[in-house]
Tab-separated table of N, CA and C in Angstrom:
chain	number	residue	atom	x	y	z
A	1	VAL	N	53.623	160.167	50.042
A	1	VAL	CA	52.351	159.590	49.615
A	1	VAL	C	52.250	159.733	48.102
A	2	THR	N	51.730	158.709	47.480
A	2	THR	CA	51.551	158.696	46.029
A	2	THR	C	50.619	159.841	45.621
A	3	PRO	N	51.013	160.648	44.595
A	3	PRO	CA	50.129	161.733	44.153
A	3	PRO	C	48.739	161.194	43.815
A	4	GLY	N	47.723	161.879	44.297
A	4	GLY	CA	46.349	161.472	44.043
A	4	GLY	C	45.877	160.315	44.897
A	5	ALA	N	46.695	159.901	45.879
A	5	ALA	CA	46.305	158.771	46.735
A	5	ALA	C	45.046	159.115	47.515
A	6	ALA	N	44.133	158.177	47.568
A	6	ALA	CA	42.878	158.370	48.279
A	6	ALA	C	42.848	157.605	49.592
A	7	GLU	N	43.646	156.530	49.654
A	7	GLU	CA	43.621	155.679	50.840
A	7	GLU	C	45.030	155.290	51.256
A	8	LEU	N	45.139	154.999	52.553
A	8	LEU	CA	46.334	154.367	53.085
A	8	LEU	C	45.946	152.958	53.485
A	9	VAL	N	46.783	152.008	53.161
A	9	VAL	CA	46.545	150.608	53.501
A	9	VAL	C	47.531	150.237	54.605
A	10	LEU	N	47.010	149.870	55.766
A	10	LEU	CA	47.844	149.435	56.884
A	10	LEU	C	47.976	147.923	56.820
A	11	GLU	N	49.227	147.451	56.885
A	11	GLU	CA	49.501	146.019	56.855
A	11	GLU	C	50.282	145.639	58.103
A	12	ARG	N	50.033	144.414	58.571
A	12	ARG	CA	50.649	143.954	59.819
A	12	ARG	C	51.121	142.519	59.662
A	13	VAL	N	52.144	142.196	60.445
A	13	VAL	CA	52.629	140.824	60.556
A	13	VAL	C	53.207	140.666	61.962
A	14	ALA	N	53.156	139.451	62.498
A	14	ALA	CA	53.660	139.208	63.852
A	14	ALA	C	55.089	138.664	63.850
A	15	THR	N	55.658	138.460	62.677
A	15	THR	CA	57.061	138.048	62.589
A	15	THR	C	57.762	138.959	61.603
A	16	ALA	N	59.026	139.190	61.805
A	16	ALA	CA	59.759	140.137	60.967
A	16	ALA	C	59.877	139.680	59.517
A	17	THR	N	59.650	138.417	59.242
A	17	THR	CA	59.839	137.889	57.895
A	17	THR	C	58.572	137.908	57.043
A	18	GLY	N	57.426	138.265	57.611
A	18	GLY	CA	56.210	138.397	56.833
A	18	GLY	C	55.526	137.081	56.550
A	19	PRO	N	54.620	137.006	55.621
A	19	PRO	CA	54.177	138.099	54.758
A	19	PRO	C	53.196	139.026	55.484
A	20	PHE	N	53.154	140.271	55.036
A	20	PHE	CA	52.239	141.243	55.616
A	20	PHE	C	50.816	140.970	55.145
A	21	THR	N	49.847	141.280	56.023
A	21	THR	CA	48.431	141.127	55.723
A	21	THR	C	47.747	142.478	55.871
A	22	GLU	N	46.905	142.819	54.927
A	22	GLU	CA	46.146	144.070	55.023
A	22	GLU	C	45.165	143.966	56.180
A	23	ILE	N	45.180	144.987	57.058
A	23	ILE	CA	44.236	144.980	58.188
A	23	ILE	C	43.266	146.150	58.170
A	24	ARG	N	43.600	147.200	57.437
A	24	ARG	CA	42.686	148.346	57.416
A	24	ARG	C	43.045	149.295	56.281
A	25	ARG	N	41.997	149.913	55.714
A	25	ARG	CA	42.148	150.998	54.738
A	25	ARG	C	41.512	152.245	55.337
A	26	VAL	N	42.243	153.359	55.242
A	26	VAL	CA	41.733	154.614	55.796
A	26	VAL	C	41.965	155.732	54.785
A	27	PRO	N	41.121	156.779	54.815
A	27	PRO	CA	41.354	157.925	53.931
A	27	PRO	C	42.693	158.586	54.258
A	28	VAL	N	43.321	159.167	53.247
A	28	VAL	CA	44.564	159.901	53.461
A	28	VAL	C	44.224	161.165	54.241
A	29	ALA	N	44.684	161.249	55.467
A	29	ALA	CA	44.448	162.403	56.338
A	29	ALA	C	45.404	162.298	57.517
A	30	PRO	N	45.757	163.427	58.097
A	30	PRO	CA	46.612	163.362	59.291
A	30	PRO	C	45.885	162.622	60.411
A	31	GLY	N	46.637	161.934	61.234
A	31	GLY	CA	46.030	161.254	62.374
A	31	GLY	C	46.647	159.903	62.630
A	32	ALA	N	46.103	159.232	63.600
A	32	ALA	CA	46.606	157.921	64.016
A	32	ALA	C	45.644	156.835	63.563
A	33	ILE	N	46.182	155.643	63.403
A	33	ILE	CA	45.373	154.470	63.080
A	33	ILE	C	45.481	153.517	64.253
A	34	THR	N	44.348	153.084	64.783
A	34	THR	CA	44.337	152.171	65.924
A	34	THR	C	44.163	150.744	65.437
A	35	ASP	N	44.935	149.850	66.025
A	35	ASP	CA	44.847	148.427	65.705
A	35	ASP	C	44.445	147.711	66.987
A	36	ALA	N	43.276	147.118	67.032
A	36	ALA	CA	42.752	146.505	68.258
A	36	ALA	C	42.740	144.984	68.147
A	37	GLY	N	42.475	144.331	69.279
A	37	GLY	CA	42.349	142.888	69.310
A	37	GLY	C	43.678	142.153	69.238
A	38	LEU	N	44.743	142.801	69.687
A	38	LEU	CA	46.076	142.210	69.623
A	38	LEU	C	46.402	141.427	70.887
A	39	GLN	N	47.351	140.530	70.776
A	39	GLN	CA	47.816	139.763	71.934
A	39	GLN	C	48.707	140.644	72.801
A	40	PRO	N	48.592	140.541	74.130
A	40	PRO	CA	49.466	141.330	74.998
A	40	PRO	C	50.914	140.857	74.921
A	41	ALA	N	51.819	141.779	75.214
A	41	ALA	CA	53.261	141.501	75.287
A	41	ALA	C	53.775	140.827	74.017
A	42	THR	N	53.311	141.319	72.864
A	42	THR	CA	53.679	140.732	71.574
A	42	THR	C	54.189	141.821	70.639
A	43	ALA	N	55.270	141.539	69.926
A	43	ALA	CA	55.793	142.476	68.929
A	43	ALA	C	54.997	142.329	67.634
A	44	TYR	N	54.660	143.466	67.038
A	44	TYR	CA	53.988	143.503	65.744
A	44	TYR	C	54.765	144.421	64.818
A	45	PHE	N	54.751	144.090	63.536
A	45	PHE	CA	55.458	144.848	62.516
A	45	PHE	C	54.422	145.413	61.553
A	46	TYR	N	54.589	146.703	61.194
A	46	TYR	CA	53.610	147.399	60.355
A	46	TYR	C	54.282	148.063	59.169
A	47	GLN	N	53.499	148.213	58.098
A	47	GLN	CA	53.903	149.043	56.973
A	47	GLN	C	52.657	149.652	56.359
A	48	LEU	N	52.844	150.784	55.664
A	48	LEU	CA	51.756	151.484	54.984
A	48	LEU	C	52.024	151.504	53.483
A	49	ARG	N	50.942	151.493	52.720
A	49	ARG	CA	50.993	151.722	51.286
A	49	ARG	C	49.940	152.767	50.955
A	50	ALA	N	50.263	153.650	50.034
A	50	ALA	CA	49.289	154.624	49.547
A	50	ALA	C	48.672	154.076	48.264
A	51	VAL	N	47.345	154.238	48.144
A	51	VAL	CA	46.637	153.691	46.994
A	51	VAL	C	45.782	154.795	46.363
A	52	SER	N	45.922	154.923	45.048
A	52	SER	CA	45.061	155.836	44.283
A	52	SER	C	44.241	154.973	43.312
A	53	PRO	N	43.318	155.573	42.598
A	53	PRO	CA	42.540	154.767	41.643
A	53	PRO	C	43.405	154.113	40.559
A	54	THR	N	44.589	154.678	40.300
A	54	THR	CA	45.398	154.148	39.199
A	54	THR	C	46.780	153.645	39.609
A	55	ALA	N	47.165	153.834	40.860
A	55	ALA	CA	48.530	153.436	41.256
A	55	ALA	C	48.574	153.042	42.727
A	56	GLU	N	49.674	152.406	43.041
A	56	GLU	CA	49.899	151.982	44.424
A	56	GLU	C	51.372	152.213	44.745
A	57	SER	N	51.657	152.762	45.923
A	57	SER	CA	53.048	153.020	46.290
A	57	SER	C	53.718	151.727	46.759
A	58	LEU	N	55.031	151.797	46.845
A	58	LEU	CA	55.773	150.725	47.499
A	58	LEU	C	55.476	150.799	48.999
A	59	PRO	N	55.661	149.735	49.739
A	59	PRO	CA	55.428	149.784	51.184
A	59	PRO	C	56.393	150.747	51.869
A	60	SER	N	55.937	151.344	52.929
A	60	SER	CA	56.796	152.204	53.750
A	60	SER	C	57.845	151.348	54.451
A	61	ALA	N	58.767	152.011	55.111
A	61	ALA	CA	59.715	151.290	55.970
A	61	ALA	C	58.910	150.605	57.079
A	62	THR	N	59.340	149.446	57.473
A	62	THR	CA	58.639	148.688	58.515
A	62	THR	C	58.845	149.351	59.866
A	63	GLN	N	57.760	149.463	60.622
A	63	GLN	CA	57.794	149.986	61.989
A	63	GLN	C	57.389	148.865	62.943
A	64	THR	N	58.037	148.801	64.089
A	64	THR	CA	57.765	147.747	65.061
A	64	THR	C	57.275	148.354	66.360
A	65	THR	N	56.318	147.692	66.988
A	65	THR	CA	55.871	148.082	68.316
A	65	THR	C	55.518	146.821	69.089
A	66	THR	N	55.587	146.923	70.405
A	66	THR	CA	55.231	145.800	71.269
A	66	THR	C	54.061	146.215	72.139
A	67	THR	N	53.039	145.386	72.195
A	67	THR	CA	51.860	145.695	73.003
A	67	THR	C	52.202	145.584	74.491
A	68	PHE	N	51.421	146.268	75.310
A	68	PHE	CA	51.637	146.260	76.752
A	68	PHE	C	51.418	144.879	77.346
A	69	LEU	N	52.037	144.660	78.491
A	69	LEU	CA	51.730	143.478	79.294
A	69	LEU	C	50.306	143.617	79.802
A	70	PRO	N	49.601	142.526	80.042
A	70	PRO	CA	48.278	142.642	80.663
A	70	PRO	C	48.440	143.074	82.116
A	71	ALA	N	47.487	143.852	82.607
A	71	ALA	CA	47.537	144.282	84.006
A	71	ALA	C	47.407	143.061	84.915
A	72	PRO	N	48.147	143.043	86.020
A	72	PRO	CA	48.010	141.921	86.953
A	72	PRO	C	46.638	141.948	87.635
A	73	LEU	N	46.251	140.823	88.198
A	73	LEU	CA	45.032	140.746	89.010
A	73	LEU	C	45.441	141.064	90.439
A	74	LEU	N	44.861	142.105	91.023
A	74	LEU	CA	45.283	142.614	92.329
A	74	LEU	C	44.119	142.605	93.309
A	75	THR	N	44.355	142.074	94.513
A	75	THR	CA	43.358	142.110	95.587
A	75	THR	C	44.031	142.601	96.868
A	76	ALA	N	43.215	143.085	97.788
A	76	ALA	CA	43.715	143.565	99.081
A	76	ALA	C	42.752	143.137	100.171
A	77	GLU	N	43.319	142.792	101.344
A	77	GLU	CA	42.473	142.439	102.478
A	77	GLU	C	43.150	142.882	103.763
A	78	PRO	N	42.362	143.448	104.701
A	78	PRO	CA	42.941	143.772	106.007
A	78	PRO	C	43.243	142.471	106.744
A	79	THR	N	44.393	142.412	107.405
A	79	THR	CA	44.788	141.184	108.106
A	79	THR	C	44.959	141.401	109.597
A	80	GLY	N	44.656	142.579	110.072
A	80	GLY	CA	44.768	142.883	111.496
A	80	GLY	C	44.932	144.377	111.673
A	81	PRO	N	45.041	144.812	112.916
A	81	PRO	CA	45.202	146.249	113.168
A	81	PRO	C	46.409	146.816	112.423
A	82	GLY	N	46.160	147.830	111.594
A	82	GLY	CA	47.240	148.515	110.898
A	82	GLY	C	47.917	147.722	109.809
A	83	ARG	N	47.267	146.663	109.287
A	83	ARG	CA	47.910	145.821	108.270
A	83	ARG	C	46.937	145.494	107.126
A	84	ILE	N	47.438	145.607	105.910
A	84	ILE	CA	46.694	145.203	104.720
A	84	ILE	C	47.614	144.332	103.881
A	85	ARG	N	47.099	143.170	103.476
A	85	ARG	CA	47.874	142.277	102.611
A	85	ARG	C	47.396	142.428	101.174
A	86	LEU	N	48.331	142.672	100.285
A	86	LEU	CA	48.060	142.758	98.854
A	86	LEU	C	48.530	141.467	98.210
A	87	MET	N	47.717	140.937	97.318
A	87	MET	CA	48.061	139.714	96.588
A	87	MET	C	47.795	139.960	95.115
A	88	TRP	N	48.662	139.435	94.257
A	88	TRP	CA	48.483	139.629	92.835
A	88	TRP	C	48.956	138.422	92.062
A	89	LYS	N	48.494	138.417	90.819
A	89	LYS	CA	48.859	137.342	89.900
A	89	LYS	C	49.071	137.957	88.530
A	90	ALA	N	50.206	137.646	87.931
A	90	ALA	CA	50.443	138.082	86.558
A	90	ALA	C	49.686	137.136	85.641
A	91	LEU	N	49.136	137.663	84.565
A	91	LEU	CA	48.442	136.815	83.609
A	91	LEU	C	49.454	135.982	82.826
A	92	ALA	N	48.993	134.909	82.234
A	92	ALA	CA	49.872	133.927	81.600
A	92	ALA	C	50.805	134.538	80.557
A	93	GLN	N	50.361	135.554	79.837
A	93	GLN	CA	51.186	136.126	78.779
A	93	GLN	C	52.314	137.006	79.335
A	94	ALA	N	52.249	137.351	80.602
A	94	ALA	CA	53.213	138.289	81.180
A	94	ALA	C	54.315	137.551	81.924
A	95	THR	N	55.524	138.019	81.723
A	95	THR	CA	56.653	137.530	82.506
A	95	THR	C	57.394	138.757	83.031
A	96	PRO	N	56.826	139.400	84.057
A	96	PRO	CA	57.435	140.640	84.538
A	96	PRO	C	58.791	140.381	85.185
A	97	ARG	N	59.672	141.362	85.042
A	97	ARG	CA	60.957	141.292	85.720
A	97	ARG	C	60.943	142.106	86.999
A	98	ASN	N	59.908	142.944	87.139
A	98	ASN	CA	59.812	143.793	88.317
A	98	ASN	C	58.387	144.328	88.438
A	99	TRP	N	58.082	144.859	89.612
A	99	TRP	CA	56.768	145.439	89.885
A	99	TRP	C	56.946	146.869	90.383
A	100	VAL	N	55.938	147.697	90.139
A	100	VAL	CA	55.853	149.028	90.735
A	100	VAL	C	54.587	149.029	91.580
A	101	LEU	N	54.735	149.307	92.874
A	101	LEU	CA	53.613	149.299	93.816
A	101	LEU	C	53.516	150.666	94.467
A	102	GLU	N	52.303	151.219	94.493
A	102	GLU	CA	52.083	152.543	95.075
A	102	GLU	C	50.824	152.545	95.936
A	103	ARG	N	50.785	153.492	96.909
A	103	ARG	CA	49.658	153.617	97.842
A	103	ARG	C	49.219	155.067	97.914
A	104	SER	N	47.910	155.260	98.167
A	104	SER	CA	47.362	156.603	98.317
A	104	SER	C	46.205	156.578	99.307
A	105	LEU	N	45.937	157.725	99.902
A	105	LEU	CA	44.750	157.889	100.731
A	105	LEU	C	43.575	158.420	99.902
A	106	ARG	N	43.858	158.789	98.650
A	106	ARG	CA	42.824	159.306	97.744
A	106	ARG	C	42.822	158.469	96.482
A	107	ALA	N	41.694	157.902	96.147
A	107	ALA	CA	41.593	157.070	94.936
A	107	ALA	C	41.955	157.883	93.705
A	108	GLY	N	42.879	157.365	92.919
A	108	GLY	CA	43.216	157.980	91.649
A	108	GLY	C	44.254	159.072	91.672
A	109	SER	N	44.743	159.470	92.840
A	109	SER	CA	45.738	160.541	92.857
A	109	SER	C	46.621	160.446	94.102
A	110	GLU	N	47.687	161.212	94.063
A	110	GLU	CA	48.620	161.349	95.186
A	110	GLU	C	49.197	160.017	95.657
A	111	TYR	N	49.541	159.162	94.716
A	111	TYR	CA	50.156	157.884	95.066
A	111	TYR	C	51.612	158.094	95.452
A	112	VAL	N	52.086	157.303	96.386
A	112	VAL	CA	53.498	157.299	96.773
A	112	VAL	C	54.025	155.879	96.603
A	113	ALA	N	55.276	155.785	96.217
A	113	ALA	CA	55.886	154.479	95.963
A	113	ALA	C	56.092	153.707	97.268
A	114	LEU	N	55.808	152.426	97.201
A	114	LEU	CA	56.136	151.494	98.276
A	114	LEU	C	57.358	150.705	97.824
A	115	PRO	N	58.021	149.983	98.731
A	115	PRO	CA	59.183	149.192	98.301
A	115	PRO	C	58.800	148.273	97.133
A	116	ALA	N	59.654	148.238	96.118
A	116	ALA	CA	59.367	147.437	94.922
A	116	ALA	C	59.457	145.951	95.239
A	117	PRO	N	58.370	145.213	95.073
A	117	PRO	CA	58.431	143.764	95.280
A	117	PRO	C	59.331	143.111	94.231
A	118	ALA	N	60.018	142.057	94.615
A	118	ALA	CA	60.888	141.326	93.687
A	118	ALA	C	60.059	140.648	92.604
A	119	ALA	N	60.690	140.294	91.502
A	119	ALA	CA	60.005	139.747	90.335
A	119	ALA	C	59.130	138.538	90.652
A	120	GLY	N	59.586	137.607	91.451
A	120	GLY	CA	58.815	136.403	91.729
A	120	GLY	C	57.804	136.545	92.850
A	121	THR	N	57.726	137.711	93.443
A	121	THR	CA	56.836	137.954	94.571
A	121	THR	C	55.398	138.094	94.099
A	122	THR	N	54.456	137.567	94.899
A	122	THR	CA	53.039	137.698	94.550
A	122	THR	C	52.213	138.276	95.689
A	123	GLU	N	52.871	138.756	96.742
A	123	GLU	CA	52.126	139.435	97.807
A	123	GLU	C	53.033	140.387	98.563
A	124	PHE	N	52.388	141.315	99.256
A	124	PHE	CA	53.087	142.334	100.036
A	124	PHE	C	52.170	142.715	101.194
A	125	THR	N	52.720	142.831	102.397
A	125	THR	CA	51.938	143.293	103.550
A	125	THR	C	52.359	144.705	103.885
A	126	ASP	N	51.387	145.600	103.849
A	126	ASP	CA	51.597	147.002	104.197
A	126	ASP	C	51.250	147.142	105.670
A	127	ALA	N	52.218	147.535	106.482
A	127	ALA	CA	52.033	147.555	107.938
A	127	ALA	C	52.157	148.970	108.492
A	128	ASN	N	51.872	149.088	109.787
A	128	ASN	CA	51.940	150.362	110.515
A	128	ASN	C	50.999	151.406	109.918
A	129	LEU	N	49.810	150.957	109.531
A	129	LEU	CA	48.819	151.846	108.937
A	129	LEU	C	47.853	152.349	110.003
A	130	ALA	N	47.220	153.472	109.737
A	130	ALA	CA	46.237	154.031	110.663
A	130	ALA	C	44.979	153.162	110.679
A	131	ALA	N	44.359	153.045	111.835
A	131	ALA	CA	43.141	152.246	111.975
A	131	ALA	C	41.966	152.931	111.275
A	132	GLN	N	41.034	152.115	110.820
A	132	GLN	CA	39.793	152.571	110.215
A	132	GLN	C	40.043	153.613	109.103
A	133	THR	N	41.009	153.282	108.239
A	133	THR	CA	41.388	154.167	107.141
A	133	THR	C	41.403	153.355	105.855
A	134	THR	N	40.863	153.940	104.796
A	134	THR	CA	40.880	153.276	103.503
A	134	THR	C	42.145	153.667	102.754
A	135	TYR	N	42.855	152.655	102.279
A	135	TYR	CA	44.066	152.845	101.497
A	135	TYR	C	43.808	152.326	100.081
A	136	HIS	N	44.318	153.065	99.108
A	136	HIS	CA	44.161	152.720	97.696
A	136	HIS	C	45.537	152.332	97.158
A	137	TYR	N	45.560	151.255	96.404
A	137	TYR	CA	46.825	150.727	95.884
A	137	TYR	C	46.744	150.580	94.379
A	138	ARG	N	47.903	150.685	93.751
A	138	ARG	CA	48.002	150.352	92.338
A	138	ARG	C	49.331	149.638	92.107
A	139	LEU	N	49.301	148.723	91.139
A	139	LEU	CA	50.442	147.866	90.842
A	139	LEU	C	50.548	147.710	89.339
A	140	LYS	N	51.772	147.781	88.817
A	140	LYS	CA	51.976	147.470	87.404
A	140	LYS	C	53.213	146.602	87.255
A	141	ALA	N	53.205	145.801	86.206
A	141	ALA	CA	54.312	144.906	85.894
A	141	ALA	C	55.243	145.579	84.901
A	142	LEU	N	56.536	145.311	85.046
A	142	LEU	CA	57.548	145.801	84.117
A	142	LEU	C	58.289	144.615	83.523
A	143	SER	N	58.548	144.688	82.222
A	143	SER	CA	59.395	143.691	81.578
A	143	SER	C	60.531	144.448	80.908
A	144	ASP	N	61.408	143.738	80.232
A	144	ASP	CA	62.499	144.417	79.526
A	144	ASP	C	61.970	145.280	78.387
A	145	ALA	N	60.862	144.870	77.780
A	145	ALA	CA	60.356	145.561	76.597
A	145	ALA	C	59.276	146.593	76.892
A	146	ASN	N	58.465	146.382	77.931
A	146	ASN	CA	57.349	147.293	78.161
A	146	ASN	C	56.810	147.148	79.579
A	147	GLU	N	55.595	147.642	79.773
A	147	GLU	CA	54.960	147.591	81.098
A	147	GLU	C	53.470	147.330	80.926
A	148	SER	N	52.808	147.044	82.046
A	148	SER	CA	51.370	146.815	82.016
A	148	SER	C	50.627	148.098	82.371
A	149	ASP	N	49.320	148.060	82.203
A	149	ASP	CA	48.475	149.097	82.774
A	149	ASP	C	48.470	148.896	84.285
A	150	TRP	N	47.981	149.882	85.010
A	150	TRP	CA	47.869	149.768	86.462
A	150	TRP	C	46.696	148.860	86.826
A	151	ALA	N	46.905	148.009	87.812
A	151	ALA	CA	45.822	147.284	88.475
A	151	ALA	C	45.554	148.059	89.759
A	152	VAL	N	44.298	148.264	90.120
A	152	VAL	CA	43.971	149.053	91.308
A	152	VAL	C	43.062	148.273	92.245
A	153	THR	N	43.199	148.565	93.531
A	153	THR	CA	42.338	147.978	94.551
A	153	THR	C	42.396	148.872	95.779
A	154	SER	N	41.538	148.602	96.734
A	154	SER	CA	41.574	149.350	97.993
A	154	SER	C	41.088	148.443	99.121
A	155	ALA	N	41.454	148.832	100.337
A	155	ALA	CA	41.014	148.109	101.535
A	155	ALA	C	41.027	149.084	102.705
A	156	THR	N	40.207	148.772	103.708
A	156	THR	CA	40.118	149.608	104.909
A	156	THR	C	40.650	148.828	106.096
A	157	THR	N	41.536	149.470	106.841
A	157	THR	CA	42.070	148.816	108.051
A	157	THR	C	40.970	148.739	109.105
A	158	PRO	N	40.988	147.694	109.913
A	158	PRO	CA	39.933	147.531	110.929
A	158	PRO	C	40.103	148.508	112.098
A	159	VAL	N	39.018	148.593	112.872
A	159	VAL	CA	39.033	149.384	114.106
A	159	VAL	C	39.835	148.638	115.137
A	160	ILE	N	40.672	149.332	115.869
A	160	ILE	CA	41.445	148.706	116.948
A	160	ILE	C	40.558	148.702	118.192
A	161	THR	N	40.362	147.514	118.771
A	161	THR	CA	39.503	147.425	119.963
A	161	THR	C	40.323	147.111	121.194
């Protein structure tokens, strides 16, 4: 950091060739800088400059990061005794190569992996389930570069009559 620097200038560009644009100025202090409002599944390039009242540093080495895929839209519906059908849709910006699907009897914890649906799959039927039981599911998309947040849903199997 430039001696006497009072601010750090964060610059961003969406292509490796630039030009960089200033997006935020922050006081010189340890910590992280958050950049919001970005497109999902997109690579961004960043650099920092230190600025004092009388001088400005050269830009830092460029750092690259890719934003997460958007979480898929996930729904669940009971389709008969001991069966729940899960259906999902990847958002337009996402091109997942694989999915991670998990189930739990407790919302938010103790998930166990279910067979991984293939990349082009948009539904899965969970069978041989206990009657009148609520099951909680979560699904995330994986690509070569990153992954999505979890999408969550739940459904209750019907009473067997």
